[in-house]
Coordinates of C-alpha atoms and ligand atoms in Angstrom, one line a residue:
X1 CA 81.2 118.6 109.8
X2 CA 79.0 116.0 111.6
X3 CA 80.1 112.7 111.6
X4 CA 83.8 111.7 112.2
X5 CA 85.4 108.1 112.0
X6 CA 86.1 106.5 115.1
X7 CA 89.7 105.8 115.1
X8 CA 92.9 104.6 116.9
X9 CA 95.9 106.1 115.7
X10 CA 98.8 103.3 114.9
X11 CA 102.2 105.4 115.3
X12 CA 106.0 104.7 115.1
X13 CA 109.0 105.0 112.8
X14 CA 109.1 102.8 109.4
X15 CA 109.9 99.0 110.5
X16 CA 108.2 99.0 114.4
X17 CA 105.9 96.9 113.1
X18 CA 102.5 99.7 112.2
X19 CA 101.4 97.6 109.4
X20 CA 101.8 93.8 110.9
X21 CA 99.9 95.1 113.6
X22 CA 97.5 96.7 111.8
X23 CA 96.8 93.4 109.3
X24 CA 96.3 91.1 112.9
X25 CA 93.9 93.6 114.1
X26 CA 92.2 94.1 111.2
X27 CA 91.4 90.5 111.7
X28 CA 89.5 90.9 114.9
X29 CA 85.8 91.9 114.5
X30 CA 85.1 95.4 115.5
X31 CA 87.8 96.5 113.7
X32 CA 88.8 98.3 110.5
X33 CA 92.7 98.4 109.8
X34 CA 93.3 100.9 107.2
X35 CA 97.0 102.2 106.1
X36 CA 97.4 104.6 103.9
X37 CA 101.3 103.1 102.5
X38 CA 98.7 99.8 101.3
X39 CA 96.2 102.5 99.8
X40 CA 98.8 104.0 97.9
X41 CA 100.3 100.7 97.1
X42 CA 97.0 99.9 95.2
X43 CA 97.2 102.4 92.9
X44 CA 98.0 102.1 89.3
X45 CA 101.6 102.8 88.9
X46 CA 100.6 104.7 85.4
X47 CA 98.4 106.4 86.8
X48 CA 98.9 110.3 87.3
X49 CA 98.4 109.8 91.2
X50 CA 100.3 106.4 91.1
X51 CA 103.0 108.3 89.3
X52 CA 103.2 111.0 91.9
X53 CA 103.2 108.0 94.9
X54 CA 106.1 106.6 93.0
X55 CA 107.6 109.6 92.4
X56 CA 108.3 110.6 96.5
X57 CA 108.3 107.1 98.0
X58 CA 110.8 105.8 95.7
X59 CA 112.8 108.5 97.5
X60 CA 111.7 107.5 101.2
X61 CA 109.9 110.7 101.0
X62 CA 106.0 111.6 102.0
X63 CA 103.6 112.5 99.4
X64 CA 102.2 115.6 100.0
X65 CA 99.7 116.3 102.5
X66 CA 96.4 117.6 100.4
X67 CA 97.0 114.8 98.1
X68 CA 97.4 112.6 100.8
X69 CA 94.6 113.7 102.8
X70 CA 92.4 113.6 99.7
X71 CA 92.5 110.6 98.3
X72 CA 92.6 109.0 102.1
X73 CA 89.2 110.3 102.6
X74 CA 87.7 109.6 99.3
X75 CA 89.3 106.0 99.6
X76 CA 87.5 105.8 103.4
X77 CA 83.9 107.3 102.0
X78 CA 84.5 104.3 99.3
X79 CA 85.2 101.5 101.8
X80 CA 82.0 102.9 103.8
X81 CA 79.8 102.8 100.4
X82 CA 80.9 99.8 99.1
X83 CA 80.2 98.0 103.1
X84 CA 83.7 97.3 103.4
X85 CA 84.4 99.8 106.9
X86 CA 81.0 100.2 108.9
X87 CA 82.3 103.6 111.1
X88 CA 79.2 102.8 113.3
X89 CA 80.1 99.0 114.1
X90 CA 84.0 99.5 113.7
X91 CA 87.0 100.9 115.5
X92 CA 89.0 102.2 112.8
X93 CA 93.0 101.1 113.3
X94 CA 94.4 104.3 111.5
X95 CA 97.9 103.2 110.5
X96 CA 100.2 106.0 108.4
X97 CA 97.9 108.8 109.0
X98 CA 99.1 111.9 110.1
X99 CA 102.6 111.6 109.3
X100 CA 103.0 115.5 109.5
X101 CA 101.7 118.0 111.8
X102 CA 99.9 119.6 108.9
X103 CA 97.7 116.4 108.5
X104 CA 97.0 116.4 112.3
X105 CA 94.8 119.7 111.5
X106 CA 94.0 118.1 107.6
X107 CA 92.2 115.3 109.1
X108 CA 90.7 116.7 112.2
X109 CA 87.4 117.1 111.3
X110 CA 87.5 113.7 110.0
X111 CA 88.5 111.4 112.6
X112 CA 88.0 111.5 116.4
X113 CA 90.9 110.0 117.8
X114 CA 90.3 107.9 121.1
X115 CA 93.6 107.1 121.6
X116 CA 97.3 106.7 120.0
X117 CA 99.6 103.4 120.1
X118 CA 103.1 104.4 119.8
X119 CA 105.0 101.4 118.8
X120 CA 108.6 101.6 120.4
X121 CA 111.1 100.5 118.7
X122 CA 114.4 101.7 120.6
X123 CA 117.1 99.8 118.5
X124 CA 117.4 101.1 115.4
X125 CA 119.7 98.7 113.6
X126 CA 117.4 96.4 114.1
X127 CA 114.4 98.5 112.2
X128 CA 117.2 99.0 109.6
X129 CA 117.3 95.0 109.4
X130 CA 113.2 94.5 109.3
X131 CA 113.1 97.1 106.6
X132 CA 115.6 95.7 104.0
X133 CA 113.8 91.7 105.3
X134 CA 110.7 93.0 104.4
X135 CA 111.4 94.5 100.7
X136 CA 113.4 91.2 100.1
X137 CA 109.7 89.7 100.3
X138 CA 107.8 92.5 99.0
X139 CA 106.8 95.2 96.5
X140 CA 108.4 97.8 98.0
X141 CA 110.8 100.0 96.3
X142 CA 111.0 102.7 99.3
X143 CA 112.9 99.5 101.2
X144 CA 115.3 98.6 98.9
X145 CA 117.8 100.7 99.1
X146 CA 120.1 101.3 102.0
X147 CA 120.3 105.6 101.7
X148 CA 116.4 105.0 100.6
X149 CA 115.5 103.5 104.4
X150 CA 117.8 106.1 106.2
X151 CA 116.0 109.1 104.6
X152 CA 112.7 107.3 105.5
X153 CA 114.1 107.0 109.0
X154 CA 115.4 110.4 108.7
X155 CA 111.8 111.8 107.1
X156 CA 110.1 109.9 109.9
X157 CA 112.2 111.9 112.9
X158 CA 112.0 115.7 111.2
X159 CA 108.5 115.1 109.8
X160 CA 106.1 112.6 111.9
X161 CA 107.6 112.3 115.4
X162 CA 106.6 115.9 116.0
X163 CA 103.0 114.9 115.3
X164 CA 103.5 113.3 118.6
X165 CA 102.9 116.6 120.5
X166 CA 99.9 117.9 118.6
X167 CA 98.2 115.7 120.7
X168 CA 96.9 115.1 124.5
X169 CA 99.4 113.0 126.5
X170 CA 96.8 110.9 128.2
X171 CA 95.9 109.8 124.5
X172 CA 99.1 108.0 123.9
X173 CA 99.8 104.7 124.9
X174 CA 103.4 103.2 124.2
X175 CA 103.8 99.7 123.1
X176 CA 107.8 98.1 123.0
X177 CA 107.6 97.5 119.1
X178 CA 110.8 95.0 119.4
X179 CA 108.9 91.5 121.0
X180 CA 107.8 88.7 118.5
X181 CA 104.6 89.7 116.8
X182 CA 102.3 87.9 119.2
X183 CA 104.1 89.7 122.3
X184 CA 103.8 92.9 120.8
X185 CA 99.9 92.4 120.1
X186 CA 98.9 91.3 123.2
X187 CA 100.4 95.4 124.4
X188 CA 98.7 96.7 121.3
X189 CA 95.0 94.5 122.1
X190 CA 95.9 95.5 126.1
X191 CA 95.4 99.2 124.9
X192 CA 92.7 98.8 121.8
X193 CA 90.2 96.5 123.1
X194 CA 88.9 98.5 126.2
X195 CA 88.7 101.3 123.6
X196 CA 86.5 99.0 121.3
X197 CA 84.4 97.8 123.9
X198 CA 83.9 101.1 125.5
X199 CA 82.6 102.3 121.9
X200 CA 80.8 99.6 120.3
X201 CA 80.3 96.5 122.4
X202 CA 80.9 92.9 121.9
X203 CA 80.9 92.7 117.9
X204 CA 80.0 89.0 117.9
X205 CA 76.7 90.1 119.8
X206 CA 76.0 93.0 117.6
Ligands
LIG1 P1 104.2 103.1 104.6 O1 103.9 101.7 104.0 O2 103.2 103.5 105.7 O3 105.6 103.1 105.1 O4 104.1 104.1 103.4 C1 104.8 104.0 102.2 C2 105.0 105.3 101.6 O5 103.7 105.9 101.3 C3 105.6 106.4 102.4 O6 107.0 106.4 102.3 C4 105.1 107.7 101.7 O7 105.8 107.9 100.5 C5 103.7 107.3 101.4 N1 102.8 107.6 102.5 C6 102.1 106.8 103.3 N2 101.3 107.5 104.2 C7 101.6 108.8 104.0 C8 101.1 110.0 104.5 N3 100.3 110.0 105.6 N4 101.6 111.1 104.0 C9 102.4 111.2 103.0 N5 102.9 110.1 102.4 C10 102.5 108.9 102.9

């Protein structure tokens, strides 16, 4: 396959902060944040796939990975139609995606990733805490529940932490995941933005 998305690869368990990082970002010109948990979000809950989505994340469990992998890169050929992501202007901020070592080889010949921000979060209570905060404030039944945010925690060390070693060491760039949202993006822009320049220049003078 020819062309492959440009992309930085936003890792760490559920809570460090992937998606909050991903939506400031996202803000910054020369570059695309695009999660995967929002994508599915999206969907139609009566749909067959929104069904399905329901069906596994009401549980704190992934959807499976040619699904997954399917509908993330017919939603990303969309995005590129429709001049919402421009892969030649924009570093895409790939948050959610490959959460299993199956969708490290699933998405290969789709993405080239430059480099991998592992989001620390060593206190685990304290993910516990954002989790069951943040599905107080939003539409998130996978948070809700106490058991339902262990087994995410649980699915997230059996299933995605291993996707960790699939990749180059020099590629991965921790981040402590447990500062106020401004700290913690100034590590995250410390790693990115030489990446984004390196690729694409200055946006503004684009
Ligand atoms: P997130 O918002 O990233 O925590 O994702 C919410 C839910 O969406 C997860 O618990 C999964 O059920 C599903 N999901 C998101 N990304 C993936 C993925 N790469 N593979 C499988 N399921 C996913």
């Amino acid at each position: 396959m020819g062309h492959k998305y440009s992309a930085v690869l936003l890792f760490g368990a559920p809570g460090a902060g992937k998606g909050t990082q991903g939506e400031l970002l996202g803000r910054v010109p020369g570059y695309f944040h695009l999660s995967t948990g929002d994508m599915f979000r999206t969907m139609d809950r009566e749909s067959e796939l929104g069904k399905v989505f329901y069906e596994y994340s009401s549980k704190g469990e992934l959807v499976p990975d040619e699904i997954t992998v399917d509908l993330w890169s017919k939603y990303t050929h969309a995005l590129t139609v429709l001049n919402r992501y421009a892969p030649t202007r924009e570093l895409m901020i790939l948050d959610g995606l490959p959460r299993t070592v199956a969708q490290v080889d699933l998405v290969r010949d789709h993405v080239d990733v430059k480099c991998i921000v592992h989001l620390v979060a060593s206190d685990r209570e304290e993910m516990v805490a954002r989790l069951r905060g943040r599905a107080m404030k939003q539409k998130r039944p996978d948070d809700a529940k106490e058991d339902v945010v262990r087994n995410r925690l649980a699915v997230y060390d059996r299933e995605t932490r291993p996707v960790l070693d699939r990749f180059d060491g020099g590629l991965i760039k921790e981040v402590d995941a447990l500062g106020s949202p401004g700290e913690v993006l100034r590590g995250v822009l410390g790693v990115v933005s030489p990446v984004q320049e390196s690729l694409f220049g200055n946006a503004l003078k684009a």
